Structure formats: structure tokens, C-alpha cells
């Protein structure tokens, strides 16, 4: 009897969030169906469970952390059955099933008596004994599926994850497969299966979880989940109507089951909880996953010191059912008349509305708004964004500071988002006098500020959950960078410079660049010497710091090395001592901080 517990599972691929804080439970002796539209993240969830794709969050079987297991032990805990096999070699079905014993440290030529017995038992349990000596590529799709399940059984795993069992099978094979899976669950195994056909969900599953856009939108009894409003929204059709042909007995179950649906929580107290460990790793090929039922074990992440904490004195839900944040953290408050506003520290309150014409004067808002609002609501962006952010902004008009009032007013915004600077108060007052809401995110001050900015901006534009997900993802990714660093090598000292023709500007404690250095496993030499924020160094000060590495925007290394005053530095004398990072990453105070940390770690530790 085994059970699988998934908590806060997140996956990022190519800088894009595929799964976000997915939590679900696959109970022993039950079939749990993952349903949802194409691209919802169902197959990715399975691949994250077996270790084929790197993921963050908690994955446990019977309380044992899967991330701490080597691939063989993990394969003995969770077996994976793909939708179809890529195996084309002329291998007998018995040998395919025997691949499941690889998790026990044996090969095809070293099967023990116990291994042979396990293979025979798996063939018998799947009613596939008559197929044992046939070549696997010669089988029909339904017969191949049966052999793949037998291979999973041969591992001895108590949890079996199946990607679309029954896909491309005829009706007879589908019914036989469903009976087999039901029998395996009745024997005490936990079955987690991606299923597209609602009728199959109702026939097969004990529990269901609805995924949409990488999130769990509902979970509970299958019929209740299928006919929920969340399912109709996810599939874009009236699911209750689609299920109207279900027989009368099943429909009577709906009333009893409806109360068991657990919709995705609305995050009553959004807070970025920095877990003591996160997961990261490199994917193995699906061929290895098919043979072993698992990929590389996820690497346990080391803690990452952040000035982020959950609210400690939140007043709880408002009368409208939405939540309040405490003043120091996330700042969603309700006025006596019931209107919602967002504040941060001593910032002026900003009404929570569905703003339709948002103008950004902030680099961090440029990073966040494409993920928080529909494109047509994001009208204008700041002119300072570069790199990946600039590409995402497309052809939107670009704006400067708040003092460029006429250019801002020409966009007719109903919300302006900015990072305040000294001397802008008069301009901000004029914007507010023009009945334009102003969200001041404050000076960009590193990871803790980015987390708060994500939560504040998400709440103001009506997408608090989205802001919370972005914050959690950033923290998880920064942790994951730290987790991949060598533990047996000394940490190097480093500083960040942005040299110009006549200046040696730096970036240290109190900035995003400092947090990037720390996440990449480097010691910020400037911070250790007492520098803060964005110092303008004299050459003598840099000589006194004499760091092992100097990090500069791409294209600046040759100019830095050409400065006679710095020629004696260790970093200048070392061919690998000056590290160039894309300026769009190095200057980013939002989600791309994690990309900067990844790039820096790769260069600093190679």
C-alpha cells in the first residue's frame, strides 16, 4: 500500500512557467485521474514525479522524499507508463517486462530466480503471458500498452503513473485496460493517470484533479469535478451539458459528491514561504525513463537567505471573502466602505480595479505585466527595459520618468506603475490630480523587494494569485541555482561593475545584483567591505577589494581590462576573472534575476 503526495510542484522550461504550485494526492488503492485541456501540464506533472523533468516542490511516496532517492530507488517507488513506447528493436515482450527489474540493479543477462518470478507475475497480472515470446514491435497498440504496464509492475513500485492509458486503442482494448487498472488499484496500488475522455474518468477513477494553465483548478469526486464551473471554463464548453448523457445513477451522485470538490484556494494570505529545500536537476531521456521508470533524482537545494517572511498579523478574510495582508508585507487592505486598496509600508493606497490602460515606467513592472494582464490592458512600457524584457514588450510606446507628464497623459492611462525617485513627488501629484491611479513600487532593492512588488502589482491589477505565483517561482528558482553549486570548492569573492568612459559604477548590497551574486555562490566583496547600493568606485577602492571575479555587462570586459589603474587586480590577470553577463539580465530587478543567477553560476563555477 503506497500513496503519492505532491505539494507546491512547479516546473519552468525555457523561462516559461509550465506548472505552478500544483498540489494533489494519489491515494493507495485508488485511481486518481488528471484531466484538463491540451497544454494544461498533465503529462509534465507525471514526468516531474518520475524525475524526467526538473521541478521544484515536494514529492513524497509514503513520506519518503523522492528527491533524496537515486534513480534506481526512485524507480522502485514510482513506475512510469508512457502513452506510447519508442522501442523499435526486435526485443521479446518478456525482455521488455524484465527491463522493470533494472531498478533492482540487474540486467537482462543477470536475472535471478526472484527477478524471473517477478517478470512472470507481472505478465500474469496483466493477462499477457501469451505475449511473452512475441516481439514487442509486432504487437498492436493495446497489447503494447499491456506489456508496458507489466514492465511497471515488475519494478515492484507501489505507485504507477500512466500518461493517457487507452489513447489510440479500440473499444475492446480500452475496456480491458480499465479493468486491469481497477484491479491493480484494488490490490493496493496508487494509480495516477492522465485521462482525456470524461466517460473513461467516470468509469475508472475514484478521484479527479482538473489542471488548467499549469494549476489545479478543482479536485474531488470525478463527476463533481467534470461538471464544475471550473471544468466548463477550462474546456470552453458547458461540461454539465456534455455529461448530461450520464446515466441517472451517476447523476444522482453529483449532489452528494459536489461538496467534496476542493476548488483551487484563492490564497487567503499570499506569502512567499521560503522552504528549507527546493528541487532541481537535469532531465534524462524518455528512453531511459521508459526503461527504468525514473530519471535523475532531484537535487536537494540548500537554503537561500531572503528577507521575505509570511504575514505575522494578518487580520484575516474581509467581509467580502477576500483576504487582507498585513501592512508590512503585502498590503491589500479594505476601507470601511468595503473598497479594496493596496498599500506597501507608508505608500499611498492604490484602488484595486480591473485597470484597462496600464502604463509602466518601471523595469520590474515591464517584466511582470505581460504575465499578469491581458496584452490589450498593458498600453505603454518604460524605455529602459533591454534584453528579453524588451523583446516581450513588442511595439508598445516607451515612456521615461514621471516628469515626462505630457507623454504619459497622451497614452490616457488609468494606472501608472513606477519605481519612485527623489524629486518626482510633484509629477506624481499631477498624475493623481488627473484621476490616474499611481502604484509606486519604490526603489528596486533586490529579491525581497521583487517579491513584494510582484504581490503588490498582482493585487492591484486584479490578479493576486498570479503575482503570488510569480513570487514563489522566483524564490524557487533562486534556491535551485544555489542547490546546483559544488559543495567541495571554496567560494570566490566578486564585485559587479558597470564601467563607463569615466566612471566605475558598482552594484552591491541592497540591489538585485547582490542577490544574484549570493545565489550564484559568490561572496560580494563590496558588501563585505561595507559598500551599499550603487557605489561610484575610485580605482584605489577596487584595488583594495581585489576580488577573484569581476562581473560586468556583456561587451564591457575588454574596456575594463584595458584600464591601466586596474591591471594588477587578480581578476584582470586571470583569463577567466572577468565574467560578462547579458545586461538585460544583470540589471533586472524582477523575474530575470533567476536567469542572471543561472548564467553567472555557470560562468563562475565552470
PDB file of C-alpha atoms in Angstrom, residues 211-387:
ATOM      1  CA  UNK A 211      -5.439  21.161 -14.376  1.00  0.00           C
ATOM      2  CA  UNK A 212      -5.582  24.308 -16.459  1.00  0.00           C
ATOM      3  CA  UNK A 213      -2.640  26.512 -17.425  1.00  0.00           C
ATOM      4  CA  UNK A 214      -0.375  24.651 -15.046  1.00  0.00           C
ATOM      5  CA  UNK A 215      -2.597  25.000 -11.966  1.00  0.00           C
ATOM      6  CA  UNK A 216      -5.003  22.719 -10.131  1.00  0.00           C
ATOM      7  CA  UNK A 217      -8.395  24.384 -10.530  1.00  0.00           C
ATOM      8  CA  UNK A 218     -10.544  21.711  -8.839  1.00  0.00           C
ATOM      9  CA  UNK A 219     -10.207  18.301  -7.292  1.00  0.00           C
ATOM     10  CA  UNK A 220     -12.568  15.802  -5.725  1.00  0.00           C
ATOM     11  CA  UNK A 221     -15.145  13.257  -6.878  1.00  0.00           C
ATOM     12  CA  UNK A 222     -14.878  12.678 -10.655  1.00  0.00           C
ATOM     13  CA  UNK A 223     -18.430  13.604 -11.599  1.00  0.00           C
ATOM     14  CA  UNK A 224     -18.397  16.705  -9.450  1.00  0.00           C
ATOM     15  CA  UNK A 225     -15.106  17.897 -10.920  1.00  0.00           C
ATOM     16  CA  UNK A 226     -16.219  17.212 -14.502  1.00  0.00           C
ATOM     17  CA  UNK A 227     -19.440  19.183 -14.123  1.00  0.00           C
ATOM     18  CA  UNK A 228     -17.939  22.044 -12.127  1.00  0.00           C
ATOM     19  CA  UNK A 229     -17.796  25.619 -13.375  1.00  0.00           C
ATOM     20  CA  UNK A 230     -14.012  25.341 -13.348  1.00  0.00           C
ATOM     21  CA  UNK A 231     -14.160  22.470 -15.851  1.00  0.00           C
ATOM     22  CA  UNK A 232     -16.509  24.400 -18.126  1.00  0.00           C
ATOM     23  CA  UNK A 233     -14.148  27.370 -18.050  1.00  0.00           C
ATOM     24  CA  UNK A 234     -11.105  25.175 -18.692  1.00  0.00           C
ATOM     25  CA  UNK A 235     -12.572  23.337 -21.684  1.00  0.00           C
ATOM     26  CA  UNK A 236     -14.578  26.274 -23.022  1.00  0.00           C
ATOM     27  CA  UNK A 237     -17.829  24.300 -23.129  1.00  0.00           C
ATOM     28  CA  UNK A 238     -20.715  23.541 -20.787  1.00  0.00           C
ATOM     29  CA  UNK A 239     -19.364  20.401 -19.150  1.00  0.00           C
ATOM     30  CA  UNK A 240     -22.567  19.749 -17.235  1.00  0.00           C
ATOM     31  CA  UNK A 241     -24.360  19.610 -20.573  1.00  0.00           C
ATOM     32  CA  UNK A 242     -21.645  17.401 -22.047  1.00  0.00           C
ATOM     33  CA  UNK A 243     -22.130  14.978 -19.182  1.00  0.00           C
ATOM     34  CA  UNK A 244     -25.922  15.035 -19.427  1.00  0.00           C
ATOM     35  CA  UNK A 245     -25.959  11.579 -21.039  1.00  0.00           C
ATOM     36  CA  UNK A 246     -24.512  10.032 -17.897  1.00  0.00           C
ATOM     37  CA  UNK A 247     -26.996   7.537 -16.511  1.00  0.00           C
ATOM     38  CA  UNK A 248     -29.396   8.504 -13.768  1.00  0.00           C
ATOM     39  CA  UNK A 249     -27.451   6.760 -11.028  1.00  0.00           C
ATOM     40  CA  UNK A 250     -24.300   8.698 -11.817  1.00  0.00           C
ATOM     41  CA  UNK A 251     -26.172  11.968 -11.988  1.00  0.00           C
ATOM     42  CA  UNK A 252     -27.692  11.322  -8.570  1.00  0.00           C
ATOM     43  CA  UNK A 253     -24.149  11.009  -7.248  1.00  0.00           C
ATOM     44  CA  UNK A 254     -23.438  14.581  -8.274  1.00  0.00           C
ATOM     45  CA  UNK A 255     -25.424  16.145  -5.461  1.00  0.00           C
ATOM     46  CA  UNK A 256     -23.637  14.042  -2.880  1.00  0.00           C
ATOM     47  CA  UNK A 257     -20.215  14.453  -4.460  1.00  0.00           C
ATOM     48  CA  UNK A 258     -20.396  18.184  -5.176  1.00  0.00           C
ATOM     49  CA  UNK A 259     -19.469  19.092  -1.629  1.00  0.00           C
ATOM     50  CA  UNK A 260     -16.281  17.044  -1.997  1.00  0.00           C
ATOM     51  CA  UNK A 261     -14.852  19.203  -4.783  1.00  0.00           C
ATOM     52  CA  UNK A 262     -11.956  21.257  -3.465  1.00  0.00           C
ATOM     53  CA  UNK A 263     -11.540  24.277  -5.776  1.00  0.00           C
ATOM     54  CA  UNK A 264      -8.109  25.813  -6.075  1.00  0.00           C
ATOM     55  CA  UNK A 265      -7.740  28.020  -2.980  1.00  0.00           C
ATOM     56  CA  UNK A 266      -7.774  31.750  -3.574  1.00  0.00           C
ATOM     57  CA  UNK A 267      -4.628  32.222  -1.468  1.00  0.00           C
ATOM     58  CA  UNK A 268      -6.238  33.962   1.539  1.00  0.00           C
ATOM     59  CA  UNK A 269      -2.882  35.137   2.864  1.00  0.00           C
ATOM     60  CA  UNK A 270      -0.425  35.202  -0.015  1.00  0.00           C
ATOM     61  CA  UNK A 271       3.106  34.957   1.278  1.00  0.00           C
ATOM     62  CA  UNK A 272       6.291  33.637  -0.160  1.00  0.00           C
ATOM     63  CA  UNK A 273       7.272  30.795   2.134  1.00  0.00           C
ATOM     64  CA  UNK A 274      10.945  30.073   1.645  1.00  0.00           C
ATOM     65  CA  UNK A 275      11.183  26.308   2.021  1.00  0.00           C
ATOM     66  CA  UNK A 276      14.262  24.859   3.631  1.00  0.00           C
ATOM     67  CA  UNK A 277      14.986  22.919   0.473  1.00  0.00           C
ATOM     68  CA  UNK A 278      13.901  23.007  -3.160  1.00  0.00           C
ATOM     69  CA  UNK A 279      14.498  20.717  -6.075  1.00  0.00           C
ATOM     70  CA  UNK A 280      16.449  20.976  -9.226  1.00  0.00           C
ATOM     71  CA  UNK A 281      18.060  18.600 -11.653  1.00  0.00           C
ATOM     72  CA  UNK A 282      18.715  17.610 -15.213  1.00  0.00           C
ATOM     73  CA  UNK A 283      16.261  15.504 -17.216  1.00  0.00           C
ATOM     74  CA  UNK A 284      17.180  12.069 -18.524  1.00  0.00           C
ATOM     75  CA  UNK A 285      15.901  10.996 -21.902  1.00  0.00           C
ATOM     76  CA  UNK A 286      12.464   9.485 -22.089  1.00  0.00           C
ATOM     77  CA  UNK A 287      14.007   6.241 -23.324  1.00  0.00           C
ATOM     78  CA  UNK A 288      15.827   5.875 -20.010  1.00  0.00           C
ATOM     79  CA  UNK A 289      12.671   6.858 -18.167  1.00  0.00           C
ATOM     80  CA  UNK A 290      10.700   4.237 -20.059  1.00  0.00           C
ATOM     81  CA  UNK A 291      13.225   1.540 -19.211  1.00  0.00           C
ATOM     82  CA  UNK A 292      13.757   2.437 -15.598  1.00  0.00           C
ATOM     83  CA  UNK A 293      10.568   4.303 -14.776  1.00  0.00           C
ATOM     84  CA  UNK A 294      12.571   7.268 -13.474  1.00  0.00           C
ATOM     85  CA  UNK A 295      15.139   9.909 -14.393  1.00  0.00           C
ATOM     86  CA  UNK A 296      17.761  11.657 -12.375  1.00  0.00           C
ATOM     87  CA  UNK A 297      16.983  12.271  -8.738  1.00  0.00           C
ATOM     88  CA  UNK A 298      16.178  15.878  -7.993  1.00  0.00           C
ATOM     89  CA  UNK A 299      18.932  17.712  -6.171  1.00  0.00           C
ATOM     90  CA  UNK A 300      18.058  18.965  -2.684  1.00  0.00           C
ATOM     91  CA  UNK A 301      18.520  22.697  -2.580  1.00  0.00           C
ATOM     92  CA  UNK A 302      20.391  24.492   0.114  1.00  0.00           C
ATOM     93  CA  UNK A 303      18.640  27.284   1.963  1.00  0.00           C
ATOM     94  CA  UNK A 304      18.769  30.736   0.442  1.00  0.00           C
ATOM     95  CA  UNK A 305      18.756  33.598   2.917  1.00  0.00           C
ATOM     96  CA  UNK A 306      15.989  36.002   1.939  1.00  0.00           C
ATOM     97  CA  UNK A 307      14.439  38.908   3.692  1.00  0.00           C
ATOM     98  CA  UNK A 308      10.994  37.520   2.950  1.00  0.00           C
ATOM     99  CA  UNK A 309       8.581  36.286   5.552  1.00  0.00           C
ATOM    100  CA  UNK A 310       4.901  35.363   5.678  1.00  0.00           C
ATOM    101  CA  UNK A 311       2.478  37.812   7.247  1.00  0.00           C
ATOM    102  CA  UNK A 312       2.510  37.527  11.005  1.00  0.00           C
ATOM    103  CA  UNK A 313      -0.523  39.570  11.920  1.00  0.00           C
ATOM    104  CA  UNK A 314      -2.925  39.333   9.036  1.00  0.00           C
ATOM    105  CA  UNK A 315      -6.419  40.328  10.116  1.00  0.00           C
ATOM    106  CA  UNK A 316      -7.930  37.523   8.064  1.00  0.00           C
ATOM    107  CA  UNK A 317     -10.660  37.475   5.436  1.00  0.00           C
ATOM    108  CA  UNK A 318     -12.653  40.572   4.746  1.00  0.00           C
ATOM    109  CA  UNK A 319     -16.449  40.538   4.812  1.00  0.00           C
ATOM    110  CA  UNK A 320     -16.408  40.120   1.039  1.00  0.00           C
ATOM    111  CA  UNK A 321     -14.478  36.875   1.301  1.00  0.00           C
ATOM    112  CA  UNK A 322     -11.198  38.298   0.030  1.00  0.00           C
ATOM    113  CA  UNK A 323      -8.194  38.459   2.302  1.00  0.00           C
ATOM    114  CA  UNK A 324      -6.144  41.176   3.885  1.00  0.00           C
ATOM    115  CA  UNK A 325      -2.384  41.274   4.040  1.00  0.00           C
ATOM    116  CA  UNK A 326      -0.571  42.771   6.961  1.00  0.00           C
ATOM    117  CA  UNK A 327       0.754  46.294   6.463  1.00  0.00           C
ATOM    118  CA  UNK A 328       4.414  45.328   6.382  1.00  0.00           C
ATOM    119  CA  UNK A 329       4.141  42.669   3.719  1.00  0.00           C
ATOM    120  CA  UNK A 330       1.519  42.519   1.064  1.00  0.00           C
ATOM    121  CA  UNK A 331      -0.648  45.383   1.816  1.00  0.00           C
ATOM    122  CA  UNK A 332      -4.080  44.502   0.466  1.00  0.00           C
ATOM    123  CA  UNK A 333      -6.482  46.364   2.760  1.00  0.00           C
ATOM    124  CA  UNK A 334     -10.190  47.126   2.927  1.00  0.00           C
ATOM    125  CA  UNK A 335     -11.588  50.547   3.661  1.00  0.00           C
ATOM    126  CA  UNK A 336     -14.639  50.996   5.926  1.00  0.00           C
ATOM    127  CA  UNK A 337     -16.856  51.337   2.848  1.00  0.00           C
ATOM    128  CA  UNK A 338     -15.690  47.935   1.590  1.00  0.00           C
ATOM    129  CA  UNK A 339     -13.423  49.178  -1.195  1.00  0.00           C
ATOM    130  CA  UNK A 340     -10.158  47.293  -1.604  1.00  0.00           C
ATOM    131  CA  UNK A 341      -6.875  49.165  -1.779  1.00  0.00           C
ATOM    132  CA  UNK A 342      -3.242  48.122  -1.864  1.00  0.00           C
ATOM    133  CA  UNK A 343      -0.537  49.757   0.216  1.00  0.00           C
ATOM    134  CA  UNK A 344       3.078  48.992   0.949  1.00  0.00           C
ATOM    135  CA  UNK A 345       4.813  50.345   4.028  1.00  0.00           C
ATOM    136  CA  UNK A 346       3.918  54.037   4.043  1.00  0.00           C
ATOM    137  CA  UNK A 347       2.966  54.134   0.370  1.00  0.00           C
ATOM    138  CA  UNK A 348      -0.235  55.816  -0.695  1.00  0.00           C
ATOM    139  CA  UNK A 349      -3.193  53.469  -1.094  1.00  0.00           C
ATOM    140  CA  UNK A 350      -3.992  52.328  -4.640  1.00  0.00           C
ATOM    141  CA  UNK A 351      -7.527  51.149  -5.516  1.00  0.00           C
ATOM    142  CA  UNK A 352      -7.915  47.569  -6.697  1.00  0.00           C
ATOM    143  CA  UNK A 353      -9.671  47.641 -10.063  1.00  0.00           C
ATOM    144  CA  UNK A 354      -9.650  45.978 -13.439  1.00  0.00           C
ATOM    145  CA  UNK A 355      -7.482  48.674 -14.980  1.00  0.00           C
ATOM    146  CA  UNK A 356      -7.791  48.746 -18.755  1.00  0.00           C
ATOM    147  CA  UNK A 357      -4.960  51.119 -19.768  1.00  0.00           C
ATOM    148  CA  UNK A 358      -1.834  50.466 -17.720  1.00  0.00           C
ATOM    149  CA  UNK A 359       1.354  52.441 -18.334  1.00  0.00           C
ATOM    150  CA  UNK A 360       4.654  51.247 -16.887  1.00  0.00           C
ATOM    151  CA  UNK A 361       7.575  53.498 -16.023  1.00  0.00           C
ATOM    152  CA  UNK A 362       9.245  50.627 -14.190  1.00  0.00           C
ATOM    153  CA  UNK A 363      11.623  47.929 -15.434  1.00  0.00           C
ATOM    154  CA  UNK A 364      10.236  45.425 -12.941  1.00  0.00           C
ATOM    155  CA  UNK A 365       6.652  46.199 -13.996  1.00  0.00           C
ATOM    156  CA  UNK A 366       7.728  45.702 -17.619  1.00  0.00           C
ATOM    157  CA  UNK A 367       8.811  42.191 -16.599  1.00  0.00           C
ATOM    158  CA  UNK A 368       5.634  41.369 -14.708  1.00  0.00           C
ATOM    159  CA  UNK A 369       2.705  42.882 -16.575  1.00  0.00           C
ATOM    160  CA  UNK A 370       2.816  40.520 -19.601  1.00  0.00           C
ATOM    161  CA  UNK A 371       2.227  37.646 -17.161  1.00  0.00           C
ATOM    162  CA  UNK A 372      -0.431  39.397 -15.075  1.00  0.00           C
ATOM    163  CA  UNK A 373      -2.816  41.111 -17.501  1.00  0.00           C
ATOM    164  CA  UNK A 374      -4.193  40.641 -20.991  1.00  0.00           C
ATOM    165  CA  UNK A 375      -1.998  42.293 -23.668  1.00  0.00           C
ATOM    166  CA  UNK A 376      -4.580  44.943 -24.508  1.00  0.00           C
ATOM    167  CA  UNK A 377      -4.556  46.222 -20.913  1.00  0.00           C
ATOM    168  CA  UNK A 378      -0.789  46.898 -20.975  1.00  0.00           C
ATOM    169  CA  UNK A 379      -0.611  50.093 -23.023  1.00  0.00           C
ATOM    170  CA  UNK A 380       2.895  51.533 -22.589  1.00  0.00           C
ATOM    171  CA  UNK A 381       6.235  50.431 -21.143  1.00  0.00           C
ATOM    172  CA  UNK A 382       9.376  52.062 -19.814  1.00  0.00           C
ATOM    173  CA  UNK A 383      12.165  52.912 -22.216  1.00  0.00           C
ATOM    174  CA  UNK A 384      14.831  51.318 -20.002  1.00  0.00           C
ATOM    175  CA  UNK A 385      13.985  47.656 -20.465  1.00  0.00           C
ATOM    176  CA  UNK A 386      16.543  45.735 -22.503  1.00  0.00           C
ATOM    177  CA  UNK A 387      17.256  42.131 -23.419  1.00  0.00           C
TER     178      UNK A 387
END
